[in-house]
PDB file of C-alpha atoms in Angstrom:
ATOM      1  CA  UNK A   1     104.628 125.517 105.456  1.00 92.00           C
ATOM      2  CA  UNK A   2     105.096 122.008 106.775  1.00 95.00           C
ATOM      3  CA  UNK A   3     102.398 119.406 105.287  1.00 96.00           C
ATOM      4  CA  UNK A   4     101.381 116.156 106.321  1.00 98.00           C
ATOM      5  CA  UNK A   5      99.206 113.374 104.732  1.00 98.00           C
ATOM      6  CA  UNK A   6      98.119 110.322 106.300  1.00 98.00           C
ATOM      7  CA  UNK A   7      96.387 107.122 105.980  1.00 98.00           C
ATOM      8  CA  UNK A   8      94.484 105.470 108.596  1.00 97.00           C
ATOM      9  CA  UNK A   9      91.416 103.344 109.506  1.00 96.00           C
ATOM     10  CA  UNK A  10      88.456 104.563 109.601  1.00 96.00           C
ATOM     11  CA  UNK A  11      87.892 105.273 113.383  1.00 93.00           C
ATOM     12  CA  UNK A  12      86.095 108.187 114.812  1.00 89.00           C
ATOM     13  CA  UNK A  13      88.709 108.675 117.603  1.00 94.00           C
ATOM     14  CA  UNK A  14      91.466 109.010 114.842  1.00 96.00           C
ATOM     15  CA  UNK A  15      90.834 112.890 113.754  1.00 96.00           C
ATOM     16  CA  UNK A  16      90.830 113.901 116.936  1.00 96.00           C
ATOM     17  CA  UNK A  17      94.061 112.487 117.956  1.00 96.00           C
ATOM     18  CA  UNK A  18      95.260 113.983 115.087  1.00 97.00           C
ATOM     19  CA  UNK A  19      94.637 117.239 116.267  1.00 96.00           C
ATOM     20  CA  UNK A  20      95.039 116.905 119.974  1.00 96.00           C
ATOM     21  CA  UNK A  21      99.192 116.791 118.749  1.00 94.00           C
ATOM     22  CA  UNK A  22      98.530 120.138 116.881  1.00 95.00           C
ATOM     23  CA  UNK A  23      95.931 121.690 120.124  1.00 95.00           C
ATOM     24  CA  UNK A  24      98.972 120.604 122.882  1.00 94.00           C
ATOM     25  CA  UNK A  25     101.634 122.958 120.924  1.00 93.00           C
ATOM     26  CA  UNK A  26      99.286 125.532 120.276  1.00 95.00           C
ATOM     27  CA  UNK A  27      98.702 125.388 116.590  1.00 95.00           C
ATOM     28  CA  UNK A  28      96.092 125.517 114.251  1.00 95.00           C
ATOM     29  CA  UNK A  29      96.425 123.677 110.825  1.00 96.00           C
ATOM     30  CA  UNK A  30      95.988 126.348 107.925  1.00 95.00           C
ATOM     31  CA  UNK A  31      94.141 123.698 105.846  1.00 96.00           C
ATOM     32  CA  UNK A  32      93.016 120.128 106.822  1.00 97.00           C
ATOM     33  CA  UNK A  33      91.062 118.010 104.518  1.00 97.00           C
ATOM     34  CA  UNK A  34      90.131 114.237 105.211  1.00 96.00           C
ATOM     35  CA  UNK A  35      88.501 111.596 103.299  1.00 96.00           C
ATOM     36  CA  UNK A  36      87.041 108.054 103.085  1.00 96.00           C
ATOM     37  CA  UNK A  37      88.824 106.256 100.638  1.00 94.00           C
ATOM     38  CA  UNK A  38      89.850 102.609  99.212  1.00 87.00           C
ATOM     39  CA  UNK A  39      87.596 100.315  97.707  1.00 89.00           C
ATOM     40  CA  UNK A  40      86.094  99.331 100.464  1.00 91.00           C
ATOM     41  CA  UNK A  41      85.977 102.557 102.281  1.00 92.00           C
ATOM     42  CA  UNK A  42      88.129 101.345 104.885  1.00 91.00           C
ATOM     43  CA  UNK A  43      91.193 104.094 104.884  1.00 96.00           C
ATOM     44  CA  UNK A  44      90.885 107.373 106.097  1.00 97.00           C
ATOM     45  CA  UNK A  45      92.971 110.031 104.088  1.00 98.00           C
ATOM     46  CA  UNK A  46      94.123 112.928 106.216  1.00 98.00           C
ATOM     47  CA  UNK A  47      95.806 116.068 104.604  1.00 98.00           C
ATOM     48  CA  UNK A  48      97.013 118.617 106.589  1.00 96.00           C
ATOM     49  CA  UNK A  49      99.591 122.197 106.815  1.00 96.00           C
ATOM     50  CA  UNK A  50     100.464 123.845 109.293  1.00 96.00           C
ATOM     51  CA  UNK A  51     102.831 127.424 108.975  1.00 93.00           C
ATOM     52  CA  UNK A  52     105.813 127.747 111.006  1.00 89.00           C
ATOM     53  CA  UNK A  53     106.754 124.694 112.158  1.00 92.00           C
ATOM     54  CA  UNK A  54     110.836 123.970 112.199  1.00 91.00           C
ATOM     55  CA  UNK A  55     111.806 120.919 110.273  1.00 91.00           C
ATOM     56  CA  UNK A  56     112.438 119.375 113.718  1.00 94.00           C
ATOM     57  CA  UNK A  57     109.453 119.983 115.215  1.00 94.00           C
ATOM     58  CA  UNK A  58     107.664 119.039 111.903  1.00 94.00           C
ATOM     59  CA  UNK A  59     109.673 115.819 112.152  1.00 96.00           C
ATOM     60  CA  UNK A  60     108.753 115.052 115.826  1.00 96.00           C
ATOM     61  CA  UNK A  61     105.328 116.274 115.544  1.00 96.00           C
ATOM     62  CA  UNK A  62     105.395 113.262 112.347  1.00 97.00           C
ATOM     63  CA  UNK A  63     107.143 110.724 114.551  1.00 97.00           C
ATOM     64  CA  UNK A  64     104.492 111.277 117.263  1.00 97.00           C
ATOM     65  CA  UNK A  65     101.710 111.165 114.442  1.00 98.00           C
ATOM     66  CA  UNK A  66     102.809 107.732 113.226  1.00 98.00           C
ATOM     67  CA  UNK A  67     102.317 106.199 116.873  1.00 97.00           C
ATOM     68  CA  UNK A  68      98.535 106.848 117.680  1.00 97.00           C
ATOM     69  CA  UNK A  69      96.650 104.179 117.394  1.00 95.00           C
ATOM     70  CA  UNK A  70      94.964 103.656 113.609  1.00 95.00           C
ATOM     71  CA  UNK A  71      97.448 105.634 111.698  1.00 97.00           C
ATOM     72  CA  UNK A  72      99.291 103.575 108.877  1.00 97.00           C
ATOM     73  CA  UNK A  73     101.297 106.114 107.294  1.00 98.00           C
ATOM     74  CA  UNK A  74     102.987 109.529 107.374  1.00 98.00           C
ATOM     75  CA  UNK A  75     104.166 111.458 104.679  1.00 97.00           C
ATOM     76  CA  UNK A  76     105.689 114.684 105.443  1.00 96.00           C
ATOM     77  CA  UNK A  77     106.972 117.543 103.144  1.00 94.00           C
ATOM     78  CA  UNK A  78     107.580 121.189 103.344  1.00 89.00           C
ATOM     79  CA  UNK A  79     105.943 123.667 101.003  1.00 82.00           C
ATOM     80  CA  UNK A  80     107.855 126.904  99.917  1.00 80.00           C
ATOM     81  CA  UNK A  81     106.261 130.538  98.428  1.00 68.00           C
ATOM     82  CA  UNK A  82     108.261 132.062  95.589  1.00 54.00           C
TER      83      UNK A  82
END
């Protein structure tokens, strides 16, 4: 399971340019979660997984991610079942 967290402003068009990247390849996150955060409420947490993805196309699908407009930041790591 490939997960994703970002930070970005807090912009209504944000979330769904997030998923629009997800909706184009034909996938549905397994869990998304988002928040307001900072002090002044001014960031926009996103936390998302998605099941299998490729680390490529989880690395692309991240390198597209970090261009839309608002997004500040994207972390990417890959979760594994024992």
């Amino acid at each position: 399971m490939t997960c994703f967290s970002l930070r970005a402003a807090v912009e209504p068009g944000v979330m769904p340019r997030v998923l629009e990247l997800f909706a184009k390849r034909n996938l549905v996150p397994d869990r998304w979660h988002s928040d307001v955060v900072g002090t002044a409420r001014d960031e926009l947490s996103i936390d998302l997984q998605v099941s299998d993805l490729t680390p490529e196309t989880g690395a692309y699908i991240a390198r597209c991610l970090r261009q839309i407009w608002g997004v500040e930041a994207v972390l990417t790591s890959e979760k594994r079942f024992a």
